[in-house]
Amino acid sequence: MASDRARPSGAAVSARSAVSAGSLLRHGKLWVAPGVLSGLVALILSLLYMGGVLTPESSLHRLPIALVDQDAGKPLPGARQNLGAQVSAQVISSTPAEDVRWRRLGIEAARDQLASGKIYGALVIPADFTATVGSLTGPRATRPTLTVLSNPGLGSLGSSMAARISQQAAQKASTGIGKQLMASPEIADADSATRLLAADPVAVRTEPGHPIGRHSGMGLSAFYYTLLLVLAGFLGGNIIHNAVDTALGYADAEIGPWHSRRPTVPISRTQTLLLKMAMTAVLAVPVTALTMLACITILGMDASHLPMLALFSYCSCLSVGLGVQAINAAFGSIGQIVSMFVFIALALPSSGATIPLEAVPGFYRFLGVFEPMRQLVSGVRAILYFDARADAGLTRGWIMIAVGAAAALAFGFLMTRYYDRKGLHRMVPQPS
């Protein structure tokens, strides 16, 4: 039986070996597996990551923005509609329907959807808009203003894209109104300053529609905090997997020049997976606590609803860890690569956290339906920025955590039970 005492792997081993590294390097078969796998991983990762970030504007697909028309003024002379209705129609018609989904809402409904993360911004036409434009032809001219409301809680890029689209729509509306005013006799007879103002009469003001804290990374803290939870579950799961295999004698332990191999413990695959998943559930507690300690207590990240955030963080980390254990149990040595793609490579570009899903190619929107990081980001955002509202993504996050954990348990134990029944044991010969 092999001893579990560490022993050096240097001179004694090399003395028994007549094979040199140079001779092995000439064997082509040695290069095939690592060369093919590393090349494929590099190629696929490059395509996945860069494919999701290079063309956000040309990939726009129905970005939700509110259009709020509060204009209660009477139509100007010779017009059938007031300017609020005209601007609303022009805004919608001037923007491709496939790019932007304008939602006609009242101001209270718009603020509610901003507060629940359902829209990226809003363009607001004030109640006195027509009256203010009409004053430009009189002695008490006041410049009319359209307000663009941003939603920084949905990320700086998504919010800025919505604001830019709204500003461009407002600018087109201003140019159209200016043409109407320049045709009026009052403006034709006015001084040069009045005519210059009338040619582009509308000012645009941008302000946050749903402000977030100053220590929120401009709406990116939810993404990076979620990434920490996923990495903690992913790395922690793999650490537990390797440590248990080493302790049970199914893998070698090497620390620097020291090598050891413990006696193999006769345990089934199913019981091994149960052990790893139980350890994952226990160790996710300190991992989550330390993550919150670092982010909130030490670094000062803005966070509210701390009990809810702690519970959601633990369940997120646990769900990822259980998934890692199930994949490793099913796929063996390549399980770590498979879980890396499931939880990291495919999840990051489809999370909708840095670039809205409405601004990425359709493949990533499809992945966002089930990839775990998308679901976890929605829940963390709801807790951090949107007062832990269920309709802001928290309910979806909880549901998908439960689905993910259940799928990991079912898949993992089905595979290990199948292997055990087939007699595919992990027992390995022990060195003499």
XYZ file of C-alpha atoms in Angstrom, residues 142 150 215 244 261 270 317 398:
8
model
C -39.089 81.311 -23.127
C -31.530 58.116 -17.624
C -20.339 54.028 -4.541
C -11.348 15.715 -1.931
C -0.226 9.836 -2.751
C -22.301 8.828 -5.831
C -22.582 30.852 -4.858
C -34.710 33.269 -7.223
